[in-house]
């Protein structure tokens, strides 16, 4: 994918222009918006966020431009993060680890769960299931270490959290979860919330089944 094309910006676009493009596209393609019309734009939104993740990060964009031959000679601001110590190595300032790390873990976990659904019930798939289980356990550990309860691991929730984090990068994980709970209560009626939460519980059971294999 051409990340510049996805966002509809030139290869010389500034970070501000890239952010503005992402925000405008999110207003159009965010699942919260399109679901009202029965349209699933999750993959489209993920592509937009992926493009924004790379192009808004100076180091990642430099590498992307180098690989894809983009003619861009703008100065870069170097910034790296130690996710374990939660500090900005360039300044030593306290900061929160990128929520993208947790989103990727949840996304990978979802892929593993999806692959496992058709494998249960046959001894011939035991080795493959064990491999999926080991990978799923690592993803689950990442999310648990971030103090993200299992009820938030569903792709719909993690996509909402990621989008909100992109808009407010100073928000920590605990506050993001609080915002999601408020969002769900404000947006959905009790009967709708029950159906949504029931779907999330089903997903949690699928995760546990795979991890315990």
PDB file of C-alpha atoms in Angstrom:
ATOM      1  CA  UNK A   1       0.000   0.000   0.000  1.00  0.00           C
ATOM      2  CA  UNK A   2       1.078   3.570  -0.712  1.00  0.00           C
ATOM      3  CA  UNK A   3       0.587   5.334   2.600  1.00  0.00           C
ATOM      4  CA  UNK A   4       0.594   8.776   0.998  1.00  0.00           C
ATOM      5  CA  UNK A   5      -2.112   7.683  -1.420  1.00  0.00           C
ATOM      6  CA  UNK A   6      -4.210   6.192   1.387  1.00  0.00           C
ATOM      7  CA  UNK A   7      -4.203   9.515   3.236  1.00  0.00           C
ATOM      8  CA  UNK A   8      -4.475  11.561   0.049  1.00  0.00           C
ATOM      9  CA  UNK A   9      -1.420  13.712   0.767  1.00  0.00           C
ATOM     10  CA  UNK A  10       1.727  14.524  -1.160  1.00  0.00           C
ATOM     11  CA  UNK A  11       5.101  13.027  -0.330  1.00  0.00           C
ATOM     12  CA  UNK A  12       6.161  16.460   0.948  1.00  0.00           C
ATOM     13  CA  UNK A  13       3.188  16.857   3.280  1.00  0.00           C
ATOM     14  CA  UNK A  14       3.925  18.232   6.739  1.00  0.00           C
ATOM     15  CA  UNK A  15       3.028  16.320   9.896  1.00  0.00           C
ATOM     16  CA  UNK A  16       0.171  18.751  10.472  1.00  0.00           C
ATOM     17  CA  UNK A  17      -1.197  18.077   6.974  1.00  0.00           C
ATOM     18  CA  UNK A  18      -0.917  14.331   7.522  1.00  0.00           C
ATOM     19  CA  UNK A  19      -2.762  14.585  10.833  1.00  0.00           C
ATOM     20  CA  UNK A  20      -5.487  16.734   9.304  1.00  0.00           C
ATOM     21  CA  UNK A  21      -5.918  14.238   6.450  1.00  0.00           C
ATOM     22  CA  UNK A  22      -6.185  11.343   8.914  1.00  0.00           C
ATOM     23  CA  UNK A  23      -8.771  13.174  11.014  1.00  0.00           C
ATOM     24  CA  UNK A  24     -10.886  14.041   7.977  1.00  0.00           C
ATOM     25  CA  UNK A  25     -10.828  10.444   6.746  1.00  0.00           C
ATOM     26  CA  UNK A  26     -11.660   9.149  10.222  1.00  0.00           C
ATOM     27  CA  UNK A  27     -14.777  11.320  10.314  1.00  0.00           C
ATOM     28  CA  UNK A  28     -15.899   9.563   7.137  1.00  0.00           C
ATOM     29  CA  UNK A  29     -14.709   5.993   7.642  1.00  0.00           C
ATOM     30  CA  UNK A  30     -14.663   5.385  11.404  1.00  0.00           C
ATOM     31  CA  UNK A  31     -16.848   2.294  12.169  1.00  0.00           C
ATOM     32  CA  UNK A  32     -18.868   4.329  14.667  1.00  0.00           C
ATOM     33  CA  UNK A  33     -20.000   6.477  11.748  1.00  0.00           C
ATOM     34  CA  UNK A  34     -20.502   3.898   9.010  1.00  0.00           C
ATOM     35  CA  UNK A  35     -22.081   1.190  11.193  1.00  0.00           C
ATOM     36  CA  UNK A  36     -25.261   3.274  11.317  1.00  0.00           C
ATOM     37  CA  UNK A  37     -25.639   2.598   7.582  1.00  0.00           C
ATOM     38  CA  UNK A  38     -24.776  -1.087   7.942  1.00  0.00           C
ATOM     39  CA  UNK A  39     -21.340  -0.623   6.369  1.00  0.00           C
ATOM     40  CA  UNK A  40     -18.201  -2.208   7.814  1.00  0.00           C
ATOM     41  CA  UNK A  41     -15.211   0.070   7.238  1.00  0.00           C
ATOM     42  CA  UNK A  42     -12.969  -1.502   9.883  1.00  0.00           C
ATOM     43  CA  UNK A  43     -10.311  -2.581   7.360  1.00  0.00           C
ATOM     44  CA  UNK A  44     -10.388   0.833   5.684  1.00  0.00           C
ATOM     45  CA  UNK A  45      -9.946   2.553   9.038  1.00  0.00           C
ATOM     46  CA  UNK A  46      -7.110   0.206   9.965  1.00  0.00           C
ATOM     47  CA  UNK A  47      -5.325   1.078   6.699  1.00  0.00           C
ATOM     48  CA  UNK A  48      -5.758   4.788   7.439  1.00  0.00           C
ATOM     49  CA  UNK A  49      -4.366   4.377  10.951  1.00  0.00           C
ATOM     50  CA  UNK A  50      -1.488   2.232   9.700  1.00  0.00           C
ATOM     51  CA  UNK A  51      -0.555   4.883   7.142  1.00  0.00           C
ATOM     52  CA  UNK A  52      -0.813   7.608   9.755  1.00  0.00           C
ATOM     53  CA  UNK A  53       1.280   5.612  12.230  1.00  0.00           C
ATOM     54  CA  UNK A  54       4.175   5.421   9.769  1.00  0.00           C
ATOM     55  CA  UNK A  55       3.972   8.872   8.214  1.00  0.00           C
ATOM     56  CA  UNK A  56       3.495  10.743  11.493  1.00  0.00           C
ATOM     57  CA  UNK A  57       6.565   9.126  13.040  1.00  0.00           C
ATOM     58  CA  UNK A  58       9.756  10.840  11.803  1.00  0.00           C
ATOM     59  CA  UNK A  59      11.973   7.750  11.991  1.00  0.00           C
ATOM     60  CA  UNK A  60       9.415   5.392  10.467  1.00  0.00           C
ATOM     61  CA  UNK A  61       8.647   7.872   7.687  1.00  0.00           C
ATOM     62  CA  UNK A  62      12.330   8.293   6.858  1.00  0.00           C
ATOM     63  CA  UNK A  63      12.707   4.533   6.505  1.00  0.00           C
ATOM     64  CA  UNK A  64       9.484   4.253   4.488  1.00  0.00           C
ATOM     65  CA  UNK A  65      10.611   7.029   2.131  1.00  0.00           C
ATOM     66  CA  UNK A  66      14.008   5.382   1.743  1.00  0.00           C
ATOM     67  CA  UNK A  67      12.489   2.019   0.796  1.00  0.00           C
ATOM     68  CA  UNK A  68       9.868   3.493  -1.521  1.00  0.00           C
ATOM     69  CA  UNK A  69      12.085   6.154  -3.055  1.00  0.00           C
ATOM     70  CA  UNK A  70      10.131   9.157  -1.840  1.00  0.00           C
ATOM     71  CA  UNK A  71      11.835  12.476  -2.562  1.00  0.00           C
ATOM     72  CA  UNK A  72      11.644  14.092   0.832  1.00  0.00           C
ATOM     73  CA  UNK A  73      14.468  16.113   2.338  1.00  0.00           C
ATOM     74  CA  UNK A  74      12.699  17.686   5.288  1.00  0.00           C
ATOM     75  CA  UNK A  75      14.556  17.616   8.638  1.00  0.00           C
ATOM     76  CA  UNK A  76      13.504  14.893  11.071  1.00  0.00           C
ATOM     77  CA  UNK A  77      13.013  15.027  14.819  1.00  0.00           C
ATOM     78  CA  UNK A  78      14.437  11.853  16.325  1.00  0.00           C
ATOM     79  CA  UNK A  79      12.318  10.306  19.050  1.00  0.00           C
ATOM     80  CA  UNK A  80      12.462   6.779  20.469  1.00  0.00           C
ATOM     81  CA  UNK A  81      10.628   5.103  23.309  1.00  0.00           C
ATOM     82  CA  UNK A  82      11.540   2.474  25.862  1.00  0.00           C
ATOM     83  CA  UNK A  83       8.204   0.700  26.380  1.00  0.00           C
ATOM     84  CA  UNK A  84       9.438  -1.078  29.502  1.00  0.00           C
ATOM     85  CA  UNK A  85      10.732   1.974  31.346  1.00  0.00           C
ATOM     86  CA  UNK A  86       8.012   4.236  29.876  1.00  0.00           C
ATOM     87  CA  UNK A  87      10.461   7.075  29.247  1.00  0.00           C
ATOM     88  CA  UNK A  88      11.303   9.149  26.207  1.00  0.00           C
ATOM     89  CA  UNK A  89      14.945   8.274  25.614  1.00  0.00           C
ATOM     90  CA  UNK A  90      15.650  11.522  23.782  1.00  0.00           C
ATOM     91  CA  UNK A  91      14.590  13.698  26.739  1.00  0.00           C
ATOM     92  CA  UNK A  92      14.280  11.342  29.689  1.00  0.00           C
ATOM     93  CA  UNK A  93      10.773  12.672  30.256  1.00  0.00           C
ATOM     94  CA  UNK A  94       8.078  10.448  31.667  1.00  0.00           C
ATOM     95  CA  UNK A  95       5.599   9.272  29.032  1.00  0.00           C
ATOM     96  CA  UNK A  96       3.168   6.499  28.248  1.00  0.00           C
ATOM     97  CA  UNK A  97       4.023   3.602  25.935  1.00  0.00           C
ATOM     98  CA  UNK A  98       2.415   3.685  22.531  1.00  0.00           C
ATOM     99  CA  UNK A  99      -1.099   2.244  22.607  1.00  0.00           C
ATOM    100  CA  UNK A 100      -0.315   0.922  19.151  1.00  0.00           C
ATOM    101  CA  UNK A 101       1.727  -1.805  20.868  1.00  0.00           C
ATOM    102  CA  UNK A 102      -1.381  -3.067  22.635  1.00  0.00           C
ATOM    103  CA  UNK A 103      -3.579  -2.680  19.568  1.00  0.00           C
ATOM    104  CA  UNK A 104      -1.199  -4.819  17.538  1.00  0.00           C
ATOM    105  CA  UNK A 105      -1.208  -7.495  20.239  1.00  0.00           C
ATOM    106  CA  UNK A 106      -5.011  -7.525  20.261  1.00  0.00           C
ATOM    107  CA  UNK A 107      -5.151  -7.573  16.459  1.00  0.00           C
ATOM    108  CA  UNK A 108      -2.761 -10.525  16.292  1.00  0.00           C
ATOM    109  CA  UNK A 109      -4.745 -12.294  18.992  1.00  0.00           C
ATOM    110  CA  UNK A 110      -7.919 -11.851  16.962  1.00  0.00           C
ATOM    111  CA  UNK A 111      -6.250 -13.398  13.907  1.00  0.00           C
ATOM    112  CA  UNK A 112      -5.094 -16.361  15.975  1.00  0.00           C
ATOM    113  CA  UNK A 113      -8.546 -16.907  17.453  1.00  0.00           C
ATOM    114  CA  UNK A 114     -10.119 -16.758  13.988  1.00  0.00           C
ATOM    115  CA  UNK A 115      -7.672 -19.353  12.682  1.00  0.00           C
ATOM    116  CA  UNK A 116      -8.316 -21.658  15.633  1.00  0.00           C
ATOM    117  CA  UNK A 117     -12.110 -21.815  15.290  1.00  0.00           C
ATOM    118  CA  UNK A 118     -12.057 -24.334  12.440  1.00  0.00           C
ATOM    119  CA  UNK A 119      -9.281 -26.427  13.975  1.00  0.00           C
ATOM    120  CA  UNK A 120     -10.902 -27.585  17.198  1.00  0.00           C
ATOM    121  CA  UNK A 121     -12.468 -31.044  17.212  1.00  0.00           C
ATOM    122  CA  UNK A 122      -9.779 -32.889  15.280  1.00  0.00           C
ATOM    123  CA  UNK A 123      -6.653 -34.468  16.748  1.00  0.00           C
ATOM    124  CA  UNK A 124      -4.880 -33.881  13.445  1.00  0.00           C
ATOM    125  CA  UNK A 125      -4.824 -30.174  14.236  1.00  0.00           C
ATOM    126  CA  UNK A 126      -3.285 -30.562  17.701  1.00  0.00           C
ATOM    127  CA  UNK A 127       0.191 -29.325  16.761  1.00  0.00           C
ATOM    128  CA  UNK A 128      -1.150 -26.333  14.892  1.00  0.00           C
ATOM    129  CA  UNK A 129      -3.460 -25.430  17.765  1.00  0.00           C
ATOM    130  CA  UNK A 130      -0.589 -25.641  20.240  1.00  0.00           C
ATOM    131  CA  UNK A 131       1.426 -23.230  18.119  1.00  0.00           C
ATOM    132  CA  UNK A 132      -1.503 -20.819  17.905  1.00  0.00           C
ATOM    133  CA  UNK A 133      -2.048 -21.175  21.643  1.00  0.00           C
ATOM    134  CA  UNK A 134       1.556 -20.248  22.441  1.00  0.00           C
ATOM    135  CA  UNK A 135       1.369 -17.140  20.264  1.00  0.00           C
ATOM    136  CA  UNK A 136      -2.015 -16.192  21.719  1.00  0.00           C
ATOM    137  CA  UNK A 137      -0.609 -16.504  25.230  1.00  0.00           C
ATOM    138  CA  UNK A 138       2.153 -13.996  24.405  1.00  0.00           C
ATOM    139  CA  UNK A 139      -0.382 -11.522  23.029  1.00  0.00           C
ATOM    140  CA  UNK A 140      -2.580 -11.963  26.086  1.00  0.00           C
ATOM    141  CA  UNK A 141       0.430 -11.370  28.353  1.00  0.00           C
ATOM    142  CA  UNK A 142       1.123  -8.056  26.606  1.00  0.00           C
ATOM    143  CA  UNK A 143      -2.436  -6.904  27.171  1.00  0.00           C
ATOM    144  CA  UNK A 144      -2.555  -8.099  30.767  1.00  0.00           C
ATOM    145  CA  UNK A 145       0.739  -6.414  31.579  1.00  0.00           C
ATOM    146  CA  UNK A 146      -0.832  -3.201  30.300  1.00  0.00           C
ATOM    147  CA  UNK A 147      -3.726  -3.725  32.763  1.00  0.00           C
ATOM    148  CA  UNK A 148      -6.254  -4.060  29.940  1.00  0.00           C
ATOM    149  CA  UNK A 149      -9.027  -6.443  31.107  1.00  0.00           C
ATOM    150  CA  UNK A 150     -10.195  -9.153  28.713  1.00  0.00           C
ATOM    151  CA  UNK A 151     -13.553  -7.498  28.101  1.00  0.00           C
ATOM    152  CA  UNK A 152     -11.732  -4.774  26.133  1.00  0.00           C
ATOM    153  CA  UNK A 153      -9.780  -7.135  23.866  1.00  0.00           C
ATOM    154  CA  UNK A 154     -12.475  -7.373  21.202  1.00  0.00           C
ATOM    155  CA  UNK A 155     -11.358  -5.785  17.882  1.00  0.00           C
ATOM    156  CA  UNK A 156     -14.241  -3.297  17.916  1.00  0.00           C
ATOM    157  CA  UNK A 157     -13.189  -1.977  21.300  1.00  0.00           C
ATOM    158  CA  UNK A 158      -9.473  -1.888  20.513  1.00  0.00           C
ATOM    159  CA  UNK A 159     -10.114  -0.003  17.257  1.00  0.00           C
ATOM    160  CA  UNK A 160     -12.135   2.602  19.153  1.00  0.00           C
ATOM    161  CA  UNK A 161      -9.424   2.908  21.797  1.00  0.00           C
ATOM    162  CA  UNK A 162      -6.687   3.262  19.180  1.00  0.00           C
ATOM    163  CA  UNK A 163      -8.539   5.981  17.320  1.00  0.00           C
ATOM    164  CA  UNK A 164      -9.147   7.881  20.553  1.00  0.00           C
ATOM    165  CA  UNK A 165      -5.506   7.501  21.545  1.00  0.00           C
ATOM    166  CA  UNK A 166      -4.403   8.912  18.187  1.00  0.00           C
ATOM    167  CA  UNK A 167      -6.389  12.035  18.938  1.00  0.00           C
ATOM    168  CA  UNK A 168      -5.118  12.353  22.531  1.00  0.00           C
ATOM    169  CA  UNK A 169      -1.698  10.770  22.885  1.00  0.00           C
ATOM    170  CA  UNK A 170      -1.262  12.043  26.416  1.00  0.00           C
ATOM    171  CA  UNK A 171      -4.137   9.823  27.640  1.00  0.00           C
ATOM    172  CA  UNK A 172      -2.998   6.759  29.572  1.00  0.00           C
ATOM    173  CA  UNK A 173      -4.546   3.328  29.103  1.00  0.00           C
ATOM    174  CA  UNK A 174      -6.691   3.456  32.224  1.00  0.00           C
ATOM    175  CA  UNK A 175      -8.299   6.714  31.156  1.00  0.00           C
ATOM    176  CA  UNK A 176      -8.900   5.401  27.632  1.00  0.00           C
ATOM    177  CA  UNK A 177     -10.819   2.444  29.072  1.00  0.00           C
ATOM    178  CA  UNK A 178     -12.902   4.813  31.175  1.00  0.00           C
ATOM    179  CA  UNK A 179     -13.700   6.875  28.100  1.00  0.00           C
ATOM    180  CA  UNK A 180     -14.815   3.776  26.221  1.00  0.00           C
ATOM    181  CA  UNK A 181     -17.179   2.777  29.028  1.00  0.00           C
ATOM    182  CA  UNK A 182     -18.659   6.266  28.995  1.00  0.00           C
ATOM    183  CA  UNK A 183     -18.950   6.131  25.204  1.00  0.00           C
ATOM    184  CA  UNK A 184     -20.795   2.809  25.297  1.00  0.00           C
ATOM    185  CA  UNK A 185     -23.240   3.988  27.963  1.00  0.00           C
ATOM    186  CA  UNK A 186     -23.930   7.246  26.149  1.00  0.00           C
ATOM    187  CA  UNK A 187     -24.292   5.789  22.662  1.00  0.00           C
ATOM    188  CA  UNK A 188     -26.190   2.551  23.210  1.00  0.00           C
ATOM    189  CA  UNK A 189     -29.485   1.737  24.904  1.00  0.00           C
ATOM    190  CA  UNK A 190     -29.405  -0.946  27.643  1.00  0.00           C
ATOM    191  CA  UNK A 191     -30.734  -3.664  25.331  1.00  0.00           C
ATOM    192  CA  UNK A 192     -28.145  -2.839  22.669  1.00  0.00           C
ATOM    193  CA  UNK A 193     -25.371  -2.747  25.276  1.00  0.00           C
ATOM    194  CA  UNK A 194     -26.398  -6.191  26.492  1.00  0.00           C
ATOM    195  CA  UNK A 195     -26.072  -7.617  22.970  1.00  0.00           C
ATOM    196  CA  UNK A 196     -22.709  -5.947  22.448  1.00  0.00           C
ATOM    197  CA  UNK A 197     -21.359  -7.118  25.796  1.00  0.00           C
ATOM    198  CA  UNK A 198     -22.698 -10.627  25.116  1.00  0.00           C
ATOM    199  CA  UNK A 199     -20.754 -10.670  21.843  1.00  0.00           C
ATOM    200  CA  UNK A 200     -17.633  -9.581  23.707  1.00  0.00           C
ATOM    201  CA  UNK A 201     -18.099 -12.337  26.301  1.00  0.00           C
ATOM    202  CA  UNK A 202     -18.347 -14.920  23.538  1.00  0.00           C
ATOM    203  CA  UNK A 203     -15.059 -13.651  22.168  1.00  0.00           C
ATOM    204  CA  UNK A 204     -13.484 -13.872  25.619  1.00  0.00           C
ATOM    205  CA  UNK A 205     -14.513 -17.533  25.850  1.00  0.00           C
ATOM    206  CA  UNK A 206     -12.933 -18.190  22.462  1.00  0.00           C
ATOM    207  CA  UNK A 207      -9.687 -16.624  23.657  1.00  0.00           C
ATOM    208  CA  UNK A 208      -9.646 -18.675  26.862  1.00  0.00           C
ATOM    209  CA  UNK A 209     -10.352 -21.864  24.933  1.00  0.00           C
ATOM    210  CA  UNK A 210      -7.357 -21.245  22.670  1.00  0.00           C
ATOM    211  CA  UNK A 211      -4.975 -20.183  25.428  1.00  0.00           C
ATOM    212  CA  UNK A 212      -5.854 -23.167  27.623  1.00  0.00           C
ATOM    213  CA  UNK A 213      -5.358 -25.669  24.793  1.00  0.00           C
TER     214      UNK A 213
END
